[in-house]
Backbone as numpy.savetxt, mean C-alpha at the origin, in Angstrom:
# Nx Ny Nz CAx CAy CAz Cx Cy Cz
11.73 13.21 -1.87 10.90 12.61 -0.85 10.33 11.31 -1.39
10.42 10.27 -0.61 9.91 8.96 -1.00 8.54 8.73 -0.39
7.80 7.82 -0.98 6.53 7.39 -0.40 6.66 5.93 0.01
6.16 5.62 1.17 6.16 4.23 1.64 4.72 3.74 1.67
4.46 2.65 1.00 3.11 2.12 0.93 3.00 0.88 1.81
1.85 0.75 2.42 1.60 -0.40 3.30 0.39 -1.16 2.79
0.40 -2.44 2.97 -0.74 -3.27 2.59 -1.40 -3.79 3.85
-2.72 -3.78 3.86 -3.44 -4.30 5.02 -3.45 -5.82 5.02
-2.97 -6.40 6.08 -3.09 -7.84 6.29 -3.57 -8.04 7.71
-4.21 -9.13 7.97 -4.67 -9.37 9.33 -3.52 -9.84 10.17
-3.36 -9.36 11.35 -4.17 -8.37 12.03 -3.67 -6.94 11.89
-2.63 -6.68 11.13 -2.08 -5.32 11.05 -1.51 -5.07 9.66
-1.24 -3.80 9.37 -0.60 -3.44 8.11 0.82 -3.99 8.07
1.26 -4.34 6.87 2.64 -4.79 6.68 3.26 -3.99 5.55
4.58 -3.89 5.55 5.30 -3.11 4.55 5.07 -3.69 3.16
4.85 -2.80 2.18 4.65 -3.24 0.80 5.77 -2.76 -0.10
6.09 -1.45 -0.08 7.10 -0.94 -1.02 7.49 0.49 -0.66
8.65 0.90 -1.14 9.04 2.31 -1.13 9.04 2.74 -2.59
8.39 3.85 -2.86 8.24 4.32 -4.23 8.68 5.77 -4.32
9.33 6.14 -5.42 9.81 7.51 -5.59 9.08 8.26 -6.69
8.08 7.62 -7.31 7.31 8.31 -8.34 5.86 7.84 -8.29
5.00 8.64 -8.89 3.57 8.35 -8.90 3.16 8.03 -10.33
2.21 7.16 -10.55 1.45 6.41 -9.55 2.16 5.12 -9.16
1.80 4.60 -8.01 2.28 3.28 -7.60 1.29 2.25 -8.14
1.77 1.21 -8.76 0.92 0.15 -9.29 1.26 -1.15 -8.56
0.28 -1.69 -7.87 0.43 -2.96 -7.15 0.17 -4.08 -8.15
1.20 -4.80 -8.53 1.09 -5.83 -9.57 0.95 -7.24 -9.00
0.75 -7.35 -7.69 0.61 -8.68 -7.09 -0.69 -9.36 -7.56
-0.63 -10.65 -7.74 -1.82 -11.42 -8.10 -2.76 -11.51 -6.90
-4.05 -11.66 -7.18 -5.01 -11.87 -6.10 -4.71 -13.19 -5.40
-5.05 -13.25 -4.12 -4.80 -14.47 -3.35 -5.56 -15.66 -3.91
-6.79 -15.41 -4.39 -7.59 -16.45 -5.04 -7.78 -16.02 -6.49
-7.12 -16.71 -7.41 -7.18 -16.35 -8.82 -8.62 -16.30 -9.32
-8.96 -15.24 -10.06 -10.29 -15.10 -10.63 -11.33 -14.52 -9.70
-10.99 -14.28 -8.43 -11.93 -13.71 -7.47 -11.54 -12.28 -7.13
-12.53 -11.37 -7.01 -12.21 -10.01 -6.59 -11.62 -10.03 -5.18
-10.84 -9.00 -4.88 -10.15 -8.94 -3.59 -10.19 -7.52 -3.06
-10.51 -7.38 -1.78 -10.47 -6.08 -1.12 -9.09 -5.87 -0.53
-8.52 -4.69 -0.79 -7.22 -4.35 -0.23 -7.30 -2.98 0.41
-6.47 -2.77 1.40 -6.38 -1.48 2.06 -4.93 -1.02 1.99
-4.76 0.28 1.75 -3.43 0.85 1.65 -3.32 2.07 2.56
-2.10 2.32 3.01 -1.79 3.48 3.82 -0.38 3.91 3.45
-0.13 5.22 3.45 1.17 5.72 3.03 1.74 6.69 4.07
3.06 6.87 4.01 3.72 7.85 4.86 4.94 8.36 4.11
5.13 9.66 4.15 6.29 10.25 3.49 7.56 9.90 4.23
8.64 9.78 3.47 9.96 9.52 4.02 10.89 10.65 3.59
11.76 11.05 4.50 12.85 11.97 4.20 14.11 11.14 4.31
14.62 10.68 3.16 15.69 9.68 3.20 15.09 8.39 3.71
15.59 7.89 4.82 15.05 6.68 5.43 14.16 6.98 6.64
13.94 8.26 6.92 13.21 8.65 8.12 11.76 9.01 7.80
10.79 8.30 8.41 9.38 8.67 8.20 9.11 10.04 8.80
8.34 10.85 8.08 7.96 12.17 8.58 6.46 12.35 8.44
5.88 13.13 9.32 4.44 13.38 9.27 3.64 12.18 9.72
2.34 12.33 9.54 1.41 11.29 9.97 1.16 10.30 8.85
0.68 9.12 9.22 0.22 8.15 8.23 -1.00 8.72 7.51
-1.16 8.37 6.24 -2.32 8.82 5.48 -3.58 8.13 5.98
-4.72 8.63 5.51 -5.96 7.91 5.72 -5.85 6.56 5.00
-6.66 5.62 5.40 -6.67 4.31 4.76 -7.47 4.39 3.47
-6.90 3.85 2.40 -7.56 3.80 1.10 -8.04 2.37 0.86
-9.35 2.21 0.65 -9.94 0.90 0.38 -10.10 0.71 -1.12
-9.61 -0.41 -1.63 -9.64 -0.69 -3.07 -10.16 -2.11 -3.27
-11.03 -2.29 -4.27 -11.44 -3.63 -4.68 -10.77 -3.93 -6.00
-9.97 -4.99 -6.02 -9.25 -5.42 -7.22 -10.12 -6.45 -7.92
-10.44 -6.24 -9.21 -11.29 -7.22 -9.90 -10.60 -8.58 -10.03
-11.40 -9.61 -10.19 -10.87 -10.97 -10.31 -10.40 -11.30 -11.70
């Protein structure tokens, strides 16, 4: 079973990655270097390429600058 992660962007979530192991580490740089950044993530299980079940709750994370 794969996990699909989404990143919150305005005005809606956008696809971030498909991951097959835990933990997922988001290695993207902050939009403004040296400034903290708030990010939101949401996940959904995949069976092959087919999403199954409901989307997860939204996880709010602050990435340090």
